[in-house]
Amino acid sequence: MYTFSNRLKTFSIALMIIGAIGVVIGFMTSHKSFEEVEAIVAAESAHHGGGHDAEAAHVAPAASHDTHAAEGHAGEEVHHEDAHKKHIEHVQHQIANRPWSALYVAAFFFMMIALGALAFYAIQFAAQAGWSPVLFRVMEGITAYLLPGAIIVVLIGVASGTIGHYNLFVWMDPEVVANDKLIQGKAGWLNTWGFAIRGFIFIAGWSLYRHFARKFSIAQDNADDNKNFKKSFRISAAFLVFYIYTESMMSWDWIMSVDPHWFSTLFGWYVFASMFVSAITVIAMITLYLKNKGLLPFVNDSHLHDLAKFMFGISIFWTYLWFSQFMLIWYSNIPEEVTYFVTRLEDYKLPFLGMVAMNFLFPLLLLMNSDYKRIPWFVVMAGVVILAGHYLDIFNMIMPATVGDRWFIGIPEIGSILLFGGLFIFVVFTALTKAPLLAKGNPYIKESEHFHY
Amino acid sequence: MESSSKVIHAIYTDDDVLMSAVKKVRAEKHHIEEVYTPFPVHGLDKAMGLAPTRIAIAAFIYGCIGLTVAITMMNFIMIEDWPQNIGGKPSFSYIENMPAFVPIMFELTVFFAAHLMVITFYLRSRMWPFKNAENPDPRTTDDHFLMEISVHGNEAELEQLLKETGAVEINIVNKDEAH
């Protein structure tokens, strides 16, 4: 049995407290009055050396609020004051969105690690993998974060449209919908009740599988037959079917709908690749942490090698999907689709291209060598970069739609990462203490213990 | 020297027996010239103490060459030699039009890595059409395993050792007749 060391517990609680302070500071500093924003914008345009031209140009790239932008352009001469007011309000809204988005990105990032680990776990059962059963308890520990994590994501989403001022999803704002034919056409799917109910169904389905898989896995430890394992096998196969549908819909709801004018068909797969590689990385890192403490004597470097191969392979799979989505849209250059990448390339050049280096080039060159995949510090180093890269990936999906060019990785963002990172560590390591770290009843456990590559 | 032109052929019918025989013969410090098997025996190279292959490193280098060929070729053709406006694609610099070149860059990398690696393999293992088969005993392509050890005047001792390891047949052959 694993005991949650006091040092790690204190560390996770400290992370949560520091993070919470950062989040509170973020919310307190984001409520600027009209005059304050006016002063900020005036200072900026003075700095850029432009007058109203620069301001108008500022409005244009904000694709998510193009109703505002269009009005701002049309009435520039006649309704000069009006356009100015619209622009300041627009910037004011972006500044107010930042702590919400920061919180949402971090919440989603840690939730997707747990969800990806659950999918990986189910695949191991459905494929009857012989190498991975020694890692099952680590995976079960990580998936314990799924229920709280996913509820937090949906709550932030709903709260942004109820207690907040539509800070994440513009389609929740009845005023925006009233002036927007495109969103009106999608209102059958994109409405707050639909969002909440679908979120509930997704979370219920995932958590039910997680609950029963864990229950059968623990019951199997002391069973004389393989009945529990067979049940796990069956529900895993069923879950994977459910998962691939709900994951796709989840990605439309929770991520793609921040840009309600934009759509992409392979988006669900793309989000899946991101969560899958992050989850495998976290499985590898927690395994290494526990092994380092001498708690997983049955895990050998061949298991690590296999995990690192998955990290390598799925990183390339992610890049394949990223590039396929980017290149198809770049190549055809249809205005209604391409604005998505125009805003990202104009305002997010460093995070947008930096994540490709972090998620592709770095793991490609580092984890290609077979010997390096067995060296723990190499895998951890690659893992840290992969995780940071996939945080940036989620950041690049959410932020351009909510804060536009007013992004920065500062106190609200780092605070949110620390808050949910601390919660993640707390929940995962608490779950690890609940059961022995070797799933000894699994019929493949002997094969897994002697796994050698 | 007369003795060194002779080799001993020990034939086995089971790969597990072969593996333990290889380990035993190596422990007795006899040099194993070659082992012939009908299929890959897992761990045999380690037991024989063969150096690991470097073909993966070669493949990586070939891939880099392929990538360079692709970039140089398309940069010359599409950007430097005749930068036409084809459907509004920006052909001002390589980087601006790069997404359109990536499929070719990828395929040429794979093409070079794969084909040159295979050719390297053929050359290093001396395989080509019309090559004379180097097969000491046709049964080794079906269900027998053969270990070849060079003899240095210690025939009786070797024969005894190989018998103990479970060889079903032991032949001493002249080297020039060996294949």
XYZ file of C-alpha atoms in Angstrom:
632
model
C 0.000 0.000 0.000
C 1.131 3.490 -0.794
C 0.967 6.166 1.862
C 0.599 9.774 0.777
C 3.801 11.323 2.069
C 3.271 14.401 4.202
C 5.740 16.390 2.157
C 3.843 15.777 -1.059
C 0.532 16.492 0.655
C 1.830 19.786 2.017
C 3.271 20.560 -1.406
C -0.061 19.978 -3.166
C -1.977 22.027 -0.610
C 0.585 24.830 -0.890
C 0.157 24.757 -4.673
C -3.609 25.030 -4.293
C -3.344 27.944 -1.868
C -0.783 29.874 -3.921
C -2.796 29.114 -7.054
C -6.044 30.254 -5.451
C -4.399 33.531 -4.427
C -3.222 33.984 -8.020
C -6.722 33.288 -9.346
C -8.284 35.758 -6.896
C -5.747 38.415 -7.867
C -6.600 37.690 -11.501
C -10.308 38.247 -10.899
C -9.734 41.350 -8.776
C -7.526 43.081 -11.330
C -9.654 42.262 -14.362
C -12.659 44.447 -13.560
C -11.648 47.692 -15.180
C -14.027 50.586 -15.491
C -14.730 52.219 -18.862
C -12.417 55.134 -18.062
C -9.575 52.875 -16.968
C -9.749 50.874 -20.190
C -9.930 54.112 -22.160
C -6.727 55.228 -20.474
C -5.025 51.887 -21.206
C -6.000 51.955 -24.880
C -4.965 55.618 -25.209
C -1.591 54.825 -23.658
C -1.160 51.902 -26.038
C -2.094 53.794 -29.188
C 0.213 56.630 -28.157
C 2.906 54.035 -27.754
C 2.203 52.594 -31.197
C 2.154 56.099 -32.661
C -1.286 55.728 -34.228
C -4.618 57.435 -33.653
C -7.970 55.935 -34.475
C -6.620 53.927 -37.385
C -4.652 51.779 -35.007
C -7.706 51.385 -32.819
C -9.878 50.265 -35.708
C -7.203 47.810 -36.752
C -7.207 46.523 -33.246
C -10.868 45.652 -33.441
C -10.622 43.816 -36.746
C -8.761 40.635 -35.772
C -11.139 39.797 -32.963
C -13.116 37.245 -34.913
C -15.351 36.165 -32.077
C -16.880 39.608 -31.721
C -17.165 40.451 -35.348
C -20.622 41.920 -34.892
C -18.990 44.609 -32.835
C -16.145 44.916 -35.300
C -18.407 45.276 -38.310
C -20.408 47.993 -36.647
C -17.221 49.680 -35.553
C -15.991 49.862 -39.145
C -19.224 50.908 -40.783
C -19.903 53.813 -38.519
C -16.403 55.149 -38.231
C -17.127 58.557 -39.733
C -20.728 59.135 -38.742
C -20.845 57.507 -35.344
C -17.338 58.335 -34.295
C -18.162 58.420 -30.620
C -20.201 55.272 -30.902
C -17.353 53.306 -32.517
C -14.975 54.502 -29.881
C -17.369 53.390 -27.145
C -17.800 49.980 -28.795
C -14.083 49.509 -29.081
C -13.426 50.388 -25.448
C -16.227 48.068 -24.341
C -14.763 45.330 -26.473
C -11.340 45.700 -24.867
C -12.965 45.944 -21.440
C -14.695 42.647 -22.091
C -11.462 40.990 -23.225
C -9.671 42.103 -20.060
C -12.544 40.786 -17.947
C -12.398 37.439 -19.791
C -8.775 36.738 -18.986
C -9.053 35.204 -15.480
C -12.048 33.128 -16.615
C -10.159 31.782 -19.605
C -7.025 31.155 -17.566
C -9.067 29.162 -15.064
C -10.884 27.281 -17.804
C -7.741 26.364 -19.755
C -6.013 24.975 -16.655
C -9.156 23.140 -15.505
C -9.593 21.560 -18.904
C -5.916 20.650 -19.159
C -5.910 18.596 -15.964
C -9.323 17.111 -16.691
C -8.147 15.917 -20.083
C -5.160 14.158 -18.532
C -7.549 12.119 -16.375
C -9.886 11.461 -19.316
C -7.025 10.446 -21.588
C -5.713 8.086 -18.912
C -9.174 6.529 -18.675
C -9.242 5.942 -22.426
C -5.738 4.457 -22.307
C -6.799 2.210 -19.443
C -9.865 1.009 -21.332
C -7.765 0.306 -24.419
C -5.367 -1.817 -22.362
C -8.302 -3.928 -21.200
C -10.002 -4.140 -24.572
C -6.725 -5.076 -26.272
C -5.884 -7.516 -23.443
C -2.440 -5.995 -23.274
C 0.125 -8.172 -21.546
C 2.650 -5.473 -20.711
C 0.582 -2.887 -18.868
C -1.301 -4.541 -15.966
C 1.486 -3.547 -13.540
C 0.609 0.075 -14.332
C -3.160 -0.307 -13.861
C -3.218 1.073 -10.343
C -1.272 4.148 -11.415
C -3.787 4.724 -14.204
C -6.703 4.174 -11.834
C -5.185 6.768 -9.516
C -4.945 9.323 -12.308
C -8.504 8.706 -13.495
C -9.767 9.493 -9.984
C -9.378 13.151 -10.925
C -11.844 12.790 -13.812
C -15.067 13.246 -11.837
C -14.087 16.369 -9.854
C -12.074 17.736 -12.778
C -14.842 17.384 -15.362
C -17.467 18.818 -13.010
C -15.222 21.840 -12.441
C -14.858 22.379 -16.202
C -18.618 22.301 -16.790
C -19.252 24.496 -13.761
C -16.777 27.126 -14.951
C -18.389 26.988 -18.383
C -21.914 27.432 -17.018
C -20.815 30.000 -14.423
C -19.151 32.128 -17.091
C -22.572 32.484 -18.685
C -24.651 32.856 -15.535
C -22.721 34.606 -12.768
C -20.086 35.904 -15.180
C -20.675 38.210 -18.094
C -20.504 35.553 -20.869
C -16.772 35.457 -20.415
C -16.080 32.229 -22.285
C -18.889 31.413 -24.671
C -20.377 34.316 -26.606
C -23.289 32.132 -27.717
C -24.520 32.204 -24.115
C -25.099 35.956 -24.433
C -28.712 36.518 -25.616
C -27.763 39.974 -26.905
C -25.055 38.551 -29.178
C -27.372 35.782 -30.396
C -30.106 38.276 -31.237
C -27.741 40.038 -33.662
C -26.088 36.972 -35.084
C -27.784 34.853 -37.744
C -25.032 32.215 -37.650
C -25.325 31.587 -33.933
C -29.125 31.648 -34.184
C -28.856 28.807 -36.675
C -26.775 26.812 -34.195
C -28.907 27.655 -31.175
C -30.488 24.197 -31.268
C -27.148 22.800 -30.108
C -25.478 25.824 -28.578
C -27.648 26.799 -25.643
C -26.789 26.867 -21.958
C -29.213 24.112 -20.968
C -27.990 21.872 -23.756
C -24.410 22.532 -22.687
C -25.160 21.613 -19.078
C -27.223 18.511 -19.894
C -24.724 17.157 -22.412
C -21.934 17.836 -19.946
C -23.851 15.883 -17.332
C -24.329 12.928 -19.688
C -20.648 12.861 -20.673
C -19.455 13.022 -17.090
C -21.991 10.455 -15.915
C -20.962 7.986 -18.608
C -17.234 8.371 -18.039
C -17.549 8.241 -14.273
C -19.784 5.174 -14.344
C -17.192 3.302 -16.370
C -14.438 4.533 -14.100
C -16.370 3.500 -10.997
C -17.116 -0.027 -12.186
C -13.717 -0.649 -13.785
C -12.067 0.309 -10.511
C -14.511 -1.805 -8.522
C -13.926 -4.894 -10.675
C -10.183 -4.335 -10.645
C -10.107 -4.324 -6.835
C -12.546 -7.234 -6.582
C -10.305 -9.206 -8.959
C -7.393 -8.924 -6.505
C -8.820 -11.581 -4.196
C -11.035 -13.497 -6.622
C -10.547 -17.184 -7.480
C -11.751 -16.807 -11.041
C -11.599 -14.236 -13.843
C -15.230 -13.132 -13.655
C -14.345 -9.564 -12.695
C -11.717 -9.316 -15.379
C -14.215 -10.449 -17.998
C -16.690 -7.834 -16.805
C -13.971 -5.198 -17.053
C -13.195 -6.332 -20.570
C -16.828 -6.003 -21.618
C -17.451 -2.599 -20.072
C -14.138 -1.325 -21.474
C -15.189 -2.210 -25.005
C -18.564 -0.528 -24.454
C -16.922 2.494 -22.853
C -14.568 2.998 -25.790
C -17.545 3.263 -28.144
C -19.248 5.712 -25.783
C -16.010 7.584 -25.254
C -15.200 8.229 -28.878
C -18.638 9.763 -29.467
C -18.750 11.795 -26.275
C -15.137 12.932 -26.546
C -15.871 14.329 -29.964
C -19.028 16.106 -28.780
C -17.231 17.293 -25.667
C -14.586 18.923 -27.849
C -17.289 20.804 -29.792
C -19.017 21.901 -26.620
C -16.181 22.693 -24.303
C -13.597 23.974 -26.756
C -14.733 24.578 -30.323
C -17.807 26.569 -29.265
C -15.660 29.418 -27.936
C -15.436 30.253 -31.646
C -19.083 29.685 -32.565
C -18.546 30.887 -36.144
C -15.852 28.370 -36.856
C -15.939 24.623 -37.269
C -13.538 21.853 -38.150
C -14.357 18.215 -38.731
C -11.238 16.636 -37.280
C -11.306 18.774 -34.158
C -12.460 15.945 -31.901
C -9.566 13.743 -32.961
C -7.166 16.590 -32.525
C -8.286 17.219 -28.940
C -8.184 13.461 -28.367
C -4.559 13.236 -29.511
C -3.637 16.076 -27.193
C -5.304 14.476 -24.166
C -3.980 11.017 -24.984
C -0.343 12.030 -25.189
C -0.597 14.185 -22.047
C -2.194 11.298 -20.178
C 0.480 8.805 -21.217
C 3.151 11.291 -20.210
C 1.601 11.728 -16.780
C 1.293 7.935 -16.376
C 5.007 7.650 -17.155
C 5.944 10.456 -14.768
C 3.893 9.190 -11.823
C 5.190 5.668 -12.444
C 8.744 6.990 -12.334
C 8.027 8.955 -9.164
C 6.621 5.888 -7.392
C 9.368 3.639 -8.729
C 11.958 6.104 -7.510
C 10.457 5.710 -4.043
C 10.838 1.935 -4.390
C 7.091 1.342 -4.450
C 6.878 -0.306 -7.846
C 9.603 -2.988 -7.813
C 7.751 -4.937 -10.514
C 8.020 -2.099 -13.043
C 11.150 -2.460 -15.159
C 12.715 -0.302 -17.817
C 10.891 -2.195 -20.563
C 7.616 -0.797 -19.225
C 9.174 2.642 -19.308
C 10.370 1.962 -22.827
C 6.830 1.115 -23.912
C 5.364 4.238 -22.315
C 8.035 6.375 -23.944
C 7.265 4.758 -27.290
C 3.634 5.752 -26.827
C 4.688 9.297 -25.907
C 6.799 9.425 -29.054
C 4.196 7.891 -31.340
C 1.202 9.864 -30.095
C 3.219 13.099 -30.201
C 3.693 12.472 -33.897
C 0.023 11.532 -34.239
C -0.899 14.852 -32.599
C 1.362 16.708 -35.032
C -0.182 14.868 -37.936
C -3.657 16.017 -36.879
C -2.487 19.542 -36.050
C -0.871 19.879 -39.425
C -3.761 18.264 -41.291
C -6.161 20.749 -39.744
C -3.875 23.710 -40.328
C -2.759 22.834 -43.828
C -6.209 22.075 -45.219
C -7.506 25.418 -44.001
C -4.361 27.336 -44.988
C -4.340 25.781 -48.438
C -7.939 26.484 -49.376
C -7.932 29.814 -47.544
C -11.723 30.110 -47.338
C -12.324 33.350 -45.407
C -14.928 31.970 -43.012
C -12.588 29.194 -41.878
C -9.216 30.817 -42.136
C -9.894 33.612 -39.613
C -9.260 30.986 -36.948
C -5.623 30.652 -37.960
C -5.229 34.298 -38.987
C -5.884 35.445 -35.411
C -3.546 32.778 -34.083
C -0.708 33.584 -36.461
C -1.049 37.320 -35.944
C -1.506 37.515 -32.205
C -0.180 34.162 -30.952
C 2.832 33.519 -33.148
C 5.143 32.379 -30.356
C 2.737 30.050 -28.509
C 1.252 28.772 -31.764
C 4.553 27.826 -33.399
C 6.341 27.208 -30.104
C 3.950 24.400 -29.246
C 4.784 22.634 -32.508
C 8.438 22.656 -31.538
C 7.604 21.465 -28.023
C 5.089 18.814 -29.041
C 6.797 17.547 -32.160
C 10.453 18.400 -32.709
C 11.487 17.948 -29.105
C 9.954 14.486 -28.505
C 10.860 13.451 -32.063
C 14.562 14.036 -31.596
C 14.727 13.107 -27.906
C 12.683 9.939 -27.867
C 13.714 8.479 -31.206
C 16.692 6.640 -29.760
C 15.753 3.330 -28.239
C 18.297 3.638 -25.414
C 17.070 7.072 -24.354
C 13.549 5.726 -23.861
C 14.863 3.703 -20.926
C 16.603 6.551 -19.120
C 14.233 7.977 -16.478
C 15.509 11.552 -16.454
C 15.330 11.655 -20.243
C 11.695 10.552 -20.202
C 10.854 13.032 -17.431
C 12.538 15.871 -19.292
C 10.698 15.041 -22.520
C 7.507 14.654 -20.456
C 7.769 18.104 -18.893
C 8.167 19.689 -22.318
C 5.288 17.638 -23.767
C 2.975 18.654 -20.905
C 3.911 22.322 -21.208
C 3.379 22.045 -24.953
C -0.081 20.586 -24.552
C -1.029 23.229 -22.003
C -0.071 25.748 -24.680
C -2.170 23.782 -27.139
C -5.310 24.254 -25.016
C -4.251 27.852 -24.388
C -4.122 28.424 -28.144
C -7.579 26.918 -28.577
C -9.345 29.037 -25.942
C -7.516 32.320 -25.525
C -7.695 33.832 -29.039
C -11.489 33.614 -28.876
C -11.866 35.134 -25.429
C -9.050 37.599 -24.780
C -7.778 38.075 -28.320
C -4.505 39.952 -28.450
C -4.643 40.767 -24.731
C -3.087 37.451 -23.745
C -0.171 36.931 -21.467
C 1.031 34.044 -19.322
C 1.027 35.889 -16.043
C -0.484 35.641 -12.585
C -4.002 34.439 -13.582
C -2.651 31.701 -15.878
C 0.106 30.430 -13.611
C -2.178 30.717 -10.581
C -4.780 28.560 -12.314
C -2.189 25.955 -13.296
C -0.928 25.779 -9.708
C -4.465 25.578 -8.314
C -5.549 22.683 -10.511
C -2.100 21.087 -10.492
C -2.238 20.986 -6.696
C -5.761 19.597 -6.749
C -4.712 17.010 -9.339
C -1.768 15.828 -7.237
C -3.934 15.749 -4.114
C -6.747 13.735 -5.680
C -4.496 11.356 -7.628
C -2.165 10.501 -4.777
C -5.050 10.160 -2.345
C -6.615 7.654 -4.747
C -3.293 5.782 -4.980
C -3.369 5.133 -1.225
C -6.738 3.358 -1.480
C -5.516 0.131 -3.066
C -2.327 -1.953 -3.374
C -0.113 -0.734 -6.206
C -0.046 -4.157 -7.878
C -3.283 -5.435 -9.391
C -2.333 -8.956 -8.419
C -5.534 -10.728 -9.502
C -5.271 -9.659 -13.121
C -4.821 -12.727 -15.342
C -2.060 -10.966 -17.276
C -0.133 -9.780 -14.263
C 2.534 -12.520 -14.451
C 3.196 -11.771 -18.084
C 3.350 -8.086 -17.274
C 5.791 -8.563 -14.392
C 8.123 -10.482 -16.675
C 7.590 -8.168 -19.563
C 10.789 -7.638 -21.420
C 11.352 -5.808 -24.615
C 47.655 -25.406 -40.953
C 45.554 -28.398 -41.704
C 43.376 -28.291 -38.612
C 42.036 -24.771 -39.075
C 40.545 -25.603 -42.470
C 38.089 -27.917 -40.787
C 34.825 -26.968 -39.140
C 32.451 -28.916 -36.986
C 28.729 -28.866 -37.713
C 26.449 -29.610 -34.777
C 22.802 -30.048 -35.666
C 19.944 -29.459 -33.247
C 16.203 -29.917 -33.620
C 14.973 -27.487 -30.984
C 15.670 -23.790 -30.569
C 15.719 -23.930 -26.752
C 18.361 -26.675 -26.876
C 20.271 -24.601 -29.410
C 20.186 -21.550 -27.147
C 21.565 -23.414 -24.153
C 24.176 -25.064 -26.397
C 25.323 -21.683 -27.700
C 25.675 -20.410 -24.126
C 27.608 -23.516 -23.084
C 29.964 -23.482 -26.078
C 30.681 -19.806 -25.489
C 31.272 -20.435 -21.810
C 33.886 -23.021 -22.851
C 35.568 -20.284 -24.933
C 35.076 -21.915 -28.329
C 34.532 -19.574 -31.221
C 31.180 -20.023 -32.944
C 31.608 -19.228 -36.608
C 27.961 -19.206 -37.558
C 24.537 -20.455 -36.549
C 21.972 -21.411 -39.164
C 18.299 -21.381 -38.177
C 15.065 -21.698 -40.144
C 13.501 -18.732 -38.304
C 14.622 -15.889 -36.007
C 15.432 -17.247 -32.560
C 14.715 -14.569 -30.002
C 17.789 -13.679 -27.987
C 20.223 -15.711 -30.116
C 22.260 -12.639 -31.058
C 22.680 -11.739 -27.391
C 23.664 -15.311 -26.515
C 26.236 -15.336 -29.310
C 27.536 -11.961 -28.200
C 26.957 -10.263 -31.550
C 27.346 -6.494 -31.671
C 24.040 -4.599 -31.991
C 23.069 -3.448 -35.464
C 23.601 0.170 -36.473
C 21.096 0.098 -39.316
C 18.686 2.408 -37.442
C 21.386 5.084 -37.245
C 22.014 4.665 -40.962
C 18.283 5.023 -41.623
C 18.134 8.253 -39.596
C 20.978 9.711 -41.676
C 19.294 8.608 -44.921
C 16.087 10.291 -43.739
C 17.950 13.543 -43.120
C 19.413 13.294 -46.633
C 15.936 12.763 -48.072
C 14.602 15.802 -46.222
C 17.487 17.905 -47.519
C 16.902 16.714 -51.083
C 13.197 17.604 -50.830
C 13.849 21.076 -49.424
C 16.631 21.918 -51.870
C 14.669 20.637 -54.836
C 11.448 22.490 -54.086
C 13.207 25.652 -52.994
C 15.039 25.751 -56.312
C 12.071 24.820 -58.510
C 9.228 26.683 -56.813
C 10.948 29.686 -55.241
C 14.226 30.467 -57.006
C 13.980 29.231 -60.579
C 10.462 30.183 -61.566
C 8.384 31.706 -58.775
C 5.009 31.713 -60.497
C 1.758 32.729 -58.911
C -0.139 29.463 -58.881
C -3.607 29.954 -57.456
C -2.467 32.731 -55.136
C 0.057 30.623 -53.232
C 2.790 32.829 -51.784
C 6.002 31.826 -53.566
C 8.109 34.708 -52.230
C 10.079 32.583 -49.810
C 10.270 28.923 -48.893
C 8.852 29.381 -45.412
C 5.762 31.223 -46.668
C 4.736 28.375 -48.911
C 6.091 25.609 -46.714
C 2.816 23.920 -45.670
C 2.254 23.008 -49.316
C 5.677 21.338 -49.460
C 5.373 19.329 -46.257
C 3.674 16.260 -47.831
C 6.583 15.922 -50.279
C 9.182 16.604 -47.589
C 7.639 13.879 -45.476
C 7.360 11.340 -48.260
C 10.896 11.859 -49.518
C 12.254 11.516 -45.988
C 10.463 8.198 -45.616
C 11.380 7.099 -49.132
C 15.097 7.726 -48.637
C 15.170 6.278 -45.138
C 13.328 3.111 -46.147
C 14.920 2.313 -49.485
C 18.488 3.193 -48.641
C 18.188 1.261 -45.398
C 16.975 -1.830 -47.278
C 19.772 -1.506 -49.826
C 22.267 -1.098 -46.983
C 20.887 -4.247 -45.456
C 21.310 -6.176 -48.707
C 24.860 -4.969 -49.165
C 25.942 -5.629 -45.591
C 24.387 -9.087 -45.522
C 25.562 -9.863 -49.069
C 22.202 -10.648 -50.590
C 21.425 -10.209 -54.260
C 19.766 -12.090 -57.098
C 21.754 -15.011 -58.579
C 23.852 -15.180 -55.453
C 24.915 -18.707 -54.528
C 23.127 -19.851 -51.403
C 25.499 -20.414 -48.499
C 23.636 -23.261 -46.995
C 25.591 -26.037 -45.262
C 22.559 -28.239 -44.888
C 19.166 -27.727 -46.574
C 17.388 -28.993 -43.472
C 18.328 -25.755 -41.665
C 15.746 -23.934 -43.774
C 13.013 -26.226 -42.550
C 13.254 -27.674 -39.080
C 16.919 -28.067 -38.060
C 19.390 -25.722 -36.388
C 23.090 -25.848 -37.172
C 26.012 -24.473 -35.200
C 29.354 -24.170 -36.967
C 32.558 -24.162 -34.901
C 36.077 -24.067 -36.279
C 38.335 -26.904 -35.282
C 41.881 -26.362 -33.981
C 43.004 -29.930 -33.392
C 40.565 -30.390 -30.542
C 38.043 -32.472 -32.421
C 37.422 -35.107 -29.804
C 36.963 -32.612 -26.995
C 34.554 -30.483 -29.054
C 32.609 -33.503 -30.182
C 32.180 -34.600 -26.607
C 31.044 -31.123 -25.538
C 28.533 -30.832 -28.371
C 27.110 -34.267 -27.622
C 26.488 -33.165 -24.067
C 24.611 -30.067 -25.274
C 22.093 -32.255 -27.068
C 23.273 -32.198 -30.674
C 21.501 -34.858 -32.724
C 24.194 -35.009 -35.389
C 27.849 -33.935 -35.454
C 29.818 -33.706 -38.713
C 33.342 -32.589 -39.351
C 33.697 -30.994 -42.755
C 36.434 -29.287 -44.707
C 35.872 -25.565 -44.844
C 35.857 -25.360 -48.639
C 33.143 -28.003 -48.744
C 31.246 -26.441 -45.915
C 28.861 -24.453 -48.053
